[in-house]
Coordinates of C-alpha atoms in Angstrom, one line a residue:
M1 CA -8.6 13.5 30.4
W2 CA -10.9 12.4 27.5
S3 CA -7.9 11.6 25.4
R4 CA -6.5 9.3 28.0
R5 CA -9.9 7.4 28.5
I6 CA -9.8 6.8 24.7
V7 CA -6.0 5.5 24.7
A8 CA -7.0 3.4 27.8
S9 CA -10.1 1.8 25.8
E10 CA -8.1 1.3 22.6
V11 CA -4.5 0.7 23.2
P12 CA -4.3 0.2 27.2
T13 CA -0.6 -1.0 26.7
M14 CA 0.4 2.8 25.8
L15 CA -0.3 4.1 29.4
C16 CA 2.0 3.6 32.4
D17 CA 0.9 3.6 35.9
D18 CA 1.3 6.4 38.3
A19 CA 4.7 5.3 39.4
V20 CA 7.6 7.4 38.8
Y21 CA 10.2 6.2 36.3
N22 CA 13.6 7.3 35.6
T23 CA 14.2 8.5 32.0
T24 CA 17.0 6.7 30.1
K25 CA 18.6 8.8 27.1
M26 CA 18.4 6.8 23.9
E27 CA 21.3 6.5 21.8
K28 CA 21.3 7.7 18.1
I29 CA 19.9 4.8 15.8
P30 CA 21.6 5.1 12.5
A31 CA 19.9 4.5 9.2
E32 CA 21.3 1.2 7.5
V33 CA 20.2 -0.2 4.3
D34 CA 21.4 -2.7 2.1
Q35 CA 21.8 -1.4 -1.5
Q36 CA 21.4 -4.9 -3.1
E37 CA 18.3 -5.8 -1.2
E38 CA 16.5 -2.4 -1.2
P39 CA 17.7 -0.3 -3.9
L40 CA 14.7 2.2 -3.8
W41 CA 15.1 2.7 -0.1
H42 CA 18.8 3.1 -0.3
A43 CA 18.4 5.6 -3.2
L44 CA 15.9 7.6 -1.2
L45 CA 17.9 7.8 2.0
Q46 CA 21.1 8.8 0.0
S47 CA 19.2 11.6 -1.8
G48 CA 18.2 12.7 1.8
H49 CA 21.7 13.3 3.1
K50 CA 22.6 15.5 0.2
G51 CA 26.3 14.5 0.4
W52 CA 26.6 15.3 4.0
G53 CA 27.0 11.4 4.9
W54 CA 24.9 8.7 6.2
D55 CA 25.7 9.8 9.9
T56 CA 23.3 12.8 9.2
L57 CA 20.3 10.5 9.2
R58 CA 18.8 8.7 11.9
R59 CA 15.9 6.5 12.8
D60 CA 12.9 7.8 14.7
Y61 CA 12.7 4.8 17.0
L62 CA 10.1 6.3 19.1
A63 CA 7.8 7.0 16.3
E64 CA 8.1 3.6 14.8
Q65 CA 7.4 1.7 18.0
F66 CA 4.4 3.9 18.9
V67 CA 3.0 3.0 15.3
M68 CA 3.6 -0.6 15.6
K69 CA 2.1 -0.7 19.3
A70 CA -0.8 1.0 18.2
F71 CA -1.4 -1.5 15.3
K72 CA -0.5 -4.6 17.1
D73 CA -2.2 -3.8 20.4
G74 CA -5.0 -1.8 19.2
L75 CA -6.1 -2.0 15.5
A76 CA -5.3 -6.0 15.6
R77 CA -7.7 -6.4 18.3
H78 CA -10.5 -4.9 16.0
L79 CA -9.7 -7.1 13.0
S80 CA -9.7 -10.2 15.1
N81 CA -13.6 -9.7 15.8
D82 CA -15.7 -10.7 12.8
S83 CA -18.4 -8.4 14.3
D84 CA -16.2 -5.3 14.4
P85 CA -17.3 -2.4 12.2
I86 CA -13.9 -2.2 10.8
V87 CA -13.9 -5.8 9.7
K88 CA -17.4 -5.4 8.2
A89 CA -16.2 -2.4 6.3
L90 CA -12.9 -3.9 4.9
D91 CA -13.7 -7.6 4.5
P92 CA -14.9 -8.1 1.9
F93 CA -13.9 -5.1 0.0
Q94 CA -15.1 -4.4 -3.5
L95 CA -12.7 -3.6 -6.3
L96 CA -13.0 -1.8 -9.2
P97 CA -14.1 -3.4 -12.7
A98 CA -11.0 -4.2 -15.1
S99 CA -10.7 -5.0 -18.7
E100 CA -7.7 -6.4 -20.7
D101 CA -7.2 -7.3 -24.4
I102 CA -5.7 -10.8 -24.7
H103 CA -3.8 -12.0 -27.8
E104 CA -1.9 -15.2 -27.9
K105 CA -0.5 -15.2 -31.3
G106 CA -2.0 -18.3 -33.3
L107 CA -4.3 -19.3 -30.3
L108 CA -6.8 -16.8 -29.2
K109 CA -7.7 -13.1 -29.5
G110 CA -10.3 -11.2 -27.6
H111 CA -11.1 -8.9 -24.8
I112 CA -12.0 -9.7 -21.2
V113 CA -14.2 -7.6 -19.0
A114 CA -14.1 -8.4 -15.4
C115 CA -16.5 -7.0 -12.9
E116 CA -18.3 -7.6 -9.5
L117 CA -14.9 -8.2 -8.0
W118 CA -14.5 -9.0 -4.3
L119 CA -11.4 -9.3 -2.2
K120 CA -11.6 -11.2 1.1
G121 CA -9.0 -11.7 3.8
L122 CA -8.1 -8.3 4.7
K123 CA -8.7 -9.0 8.2
D124 CA -5.8 -10.8 8.4
L125 CA -3.3 -8.0 7.6
E126 CA -0.3 -7.3 9.5
L127 CA 2.0 -4.3 10.0
T128 CA 5.3 -6.2 9.3
D129 CA 7.7 -3.4 9.5
M130 CA 8.1 0.3 9.5
E131 CA 11.2 2.7 9.2
L132 CA 11.0 6.3 9.6
V133 CA 14.3 8.3 8.9
R134 CA 15.0 12.0 9.5
N135 CA 18.1 14.1 9.3
E136 CA 19.4 16.1 11.9
D137 CA 17.1 19.3 11.6
L138 CA 14.0 17.6 10.8
T139 CA 13.8 18.9 7.0
Y140 CA 13.8 15.3 5.5
S141 CA 11.7 12.5 6.6
A142 CA 11.5 9.1 4.8
L143 CA 8.7 6.6 5.6
K144 CA 8.7 3.0 4.7
V145 CA 5.7 0.8 5.9
N146 CA 5.3 -3.0 4.9
I147 CA 2.0 -4.8 5.3
G148 CA 1.7 -8.4 4.8
L149 CA -1.1 -10.6 4.2
P150 CA -1.1 -14.6 4.6
S151 CA -3.7 -15.0 2.0
A152 CA -6.5 -13.4 0.2
S153 CA -9.1 -14.6 -2.1
M154 CA -10.8 -12.8 -5.1
T155 CA -14.0 -13.7 -6.6
G156 CA -16.0 -11.9 -9.6
K157 CA -17.4 -12.3 -13.0
F158 CA -16.2 -11.8 -16.6
R159 CA -17.3 -11.8 -19.9
L160 CA -14.9 -12.5 -23.1
N161 CA -16.0 -10.8 -26.0
N162 CA -15.0 -10.5 -29.6
V163 CA -13.2 -14.1 -29.6
K164 CA -11.1 -15.5 -32.5
V165 CA -9.5 -18.9 -32.2
M166 CA -6.4 -19.9 -34.0
S167 CA -6.7 -16.2 -35.2
I168 CA -9.5 -17.1 -37.8
F169 CA -12.2 -19.0 -36.4
N170 CA -15.0 -16.7 -34.6
A171 CA -16.1 -18.0 -31.3
K172 CA -19.3 -17.0 -29.2
D173 CA -19.0 -14.5 -26.5
S174 CA -18.6 -16.4 -22.9
L175 CA -19.7 -15.5 -19.4
G176 CA -18.0 -16.9 -16.6
T177 CA -16.5 -16.6 -13.1
I178 CA -13.0 -16.0 -11.4
D179 CA -11.9 -17.2 -8.2
A180 CA -8.3 -16.4 -7.2
L181 CA -6.3 -17.3 -4.1
L182 CA -3.3 -15.2 -3.5
T183 CA -0.7 -16.1 -0.8
G184 CA 2.2 -14.3 0.6
V185 CA 0.7 -10.8 -0.4
K186 CA 3.0 -8.0 0.5
V187 CA 2.3 -4.1 0.1
E188 CA 5.3 -1.6 0.6
L189 CA 4.5 2.0 1.0
T190 CA 7.5 4.5 0.8
V191 CA 6.9 8.3 1.2
V192 CA 9.5 11.3 1.5
I193 CA 8.4 14.4 2.9
Q194 CA 10.8 17.6 2.9
T195 CA 10.3 20.9 4.6
V196 CA 11.5 24.2 3.6
P197 CA 12.3 26.1 6.9
V198 CA 11.1 29.8 7.4
L199 CA 14.2 32.1 8.7
N200 CA 11.8 34.7 9.8
E201 CA 8.0 34.9 10.5
G202 CA 5.6 32.8 8.3
D203 CA 4.7 29.1 7.6
S204 CA 7.3 26.4 6.4
R205 CA 6.3 24.7 3.3
I206 CA 6.1 20.8 3.1
K207 CA 6.7 18.8 0.0
V208 CA 5.9 15.3 -0.6
T209 CA 8.7 14.6 -3.1
H210 CA 8.2 10.9 -3.2
F211 CA 5.0 8.5 -3.0
Q212 CA 4.9 4.9 -4.1
V213 CA 3.0 1.9 -3.5
D214 CA 4.2 -1.7 -4.4
F215 CA 2.2 -4.8 -4.5
G216 CA 3.8 -8.2 -4.7
K217 CA 2.7 -11.9 -3.9
D218 CA 4.2 -15.2 -3.7
K219 CA 1.8 -17.3 -5.5
A220 CA -1.6 -16.9 -7.4
K221 CA -3.9 -19.8 -8.2
I222 CA -6.5 -18.8 -10.5
D223 CA -9.6 -20.9 -11.3
V224 CA -11.8 -19.9 -14.6
K225 CA -15.3 -21.4 -15.1
G226 CA -17.7 -21.0 -17.7
L227 CA -15.7 -20.5 -20.9
G228 CA -17.0 -23.6 -22.4
G229 CA -14.5 -26.3 -23.5
R230 CA -11.2 -27.5 -22.1
I231 CA -9.0 -26.1 -24.7
I232 CA -10.8 -22.7 -24.6
S233 CA -10.3 -22.5 -20.8
K234 CA -6.8 -23.4 -20.8
I235 CA -6.0 -20.5 -23.6
A236 CA -8.0 -17.8 -21.8
N237 CA -6.7 -18.6 -18.5
K238 CA -3.5 -16.5 -19.3
G239 CA -5.9 -13.6 -20.3
I240 CA -7.5 -14.0 -16.9
R241 CA -4.0 -13.9 -15.2
L242 CA -3.2 -10.7 -17.2
V243 CA -6.8 -9.5 -15.7
G244 CA -5.6 -10.2 -12.3
N245 CA -2.6 -8.2 -12.5
K246 CA -4.5 -5.5 -14.2
I247 CA -7.0 -5.2 -11.2
L248 CA -4.0 -5.0 -8.8
D249 CA -2.6 -2.1 -10.9
M250 CA -5.9 -0.2 -11.0
Q251 CA -6.1 -0.4 -7.4
K252 CA -2.7 1.0 -6.9
A253 CA -3.5 3.9 -9.3
V254 CA -6.8 4.5 -7.3
L255 CA -4.9 4.5 -4.0
D256 CA -2.3 6.8 -5.3
N257 CA -5.0 9.0 -6.6
E258 CA -7.1 9.3 -3.5
I259 CA -4.1 9.6 -1.0
R260 CA -2.7 12.3 -3.1
N261 CA -6.0 14.3 -3.5
I262 CA -6.7 13.8 0.3
L263 CA -3.2 15.2 1.1
W264 CA -3.3 17.8 -1.3
G265 CA -6.1 19.1 0.5
D266 CA -7.6 21.5 -2.2
G267 CA -5.8 24.2 -0.1
Q268 CA -7.8 23.5 3.0
V269 CA -5.1 22.3 5.1
P270 CA -3.1 25.1 6.7
H271 CA 0.8 25.5 6.5
V272 CA 1.0 22.6 4.3
Q273 CA 1.5 22.5 0.4
A274 CA 1.6 18.7 0.4
W275 CA 2.2 17.7 -3.3
D276 CA 4.2 20.7 -4.3
G277 CA 6.5 19.3 -6.9
L278 CA 4.3 16.2 -7.8
P279 CA 1.6 16.1 -10.5
K280 CA -1.8 16.0 -9.2
M281 CA -3.6 12.9 -10.4
P282 CA -6.7 13.4 -12.6
G283 CA -10.0 13.0 -10.9

């Protein structure tokens, strides 16, 4: 009964009262995707039916609704409370340092190092969509999760080193700050898991054959201060934008690395060879 009490406290809408309800058979929900709008998702599902046709795939609607309800009626309640431990752990969130060479031909050449980077606004994240598609014998599962963030801000410091202006004039190293406002942030996670069934005794083998995280944003407003001089500021702002994109790429790589290593399990997860077929990221 302890599990029921936990569900009742965290996501009470998951529980029904003691009344007896008639069960209704749910019709099969086909997997449908527009190839032009979602080429990656289309390609993943097309490889999933292995030539047997799209009608061999179906949406796991129950699992989708379970996760959506758990997020909207459970986690969202925590995120709406600024004093909640989850919010305190996520918002603000410290990012990794980043560095980027900049070279605008005929204008500026140098190297930017950004550090003490913080991302704020994660408490407003939303689970906007989720799809889980399986085949008939459950040996193929494809998951797509979309997370949205109305806006997020990033603050940090930077140093501009080894600067040459107009490709010939040496300039002093500069210290400054970065303030970026990102709007319409979108994160899409796609995972494909395949199971090799066991005909006799033994454990089945699970392969994660695809794992990808994609980041996107509608707009990015970046403010740079501390470069010294309006012309230098305008020139270096292009390099700062590159650093911003570099930061996102670094976070994506770290996320890929950590999730792969966790799911890999170093042989401690029974019955699962999670990343069989995918190279393990270096630590």
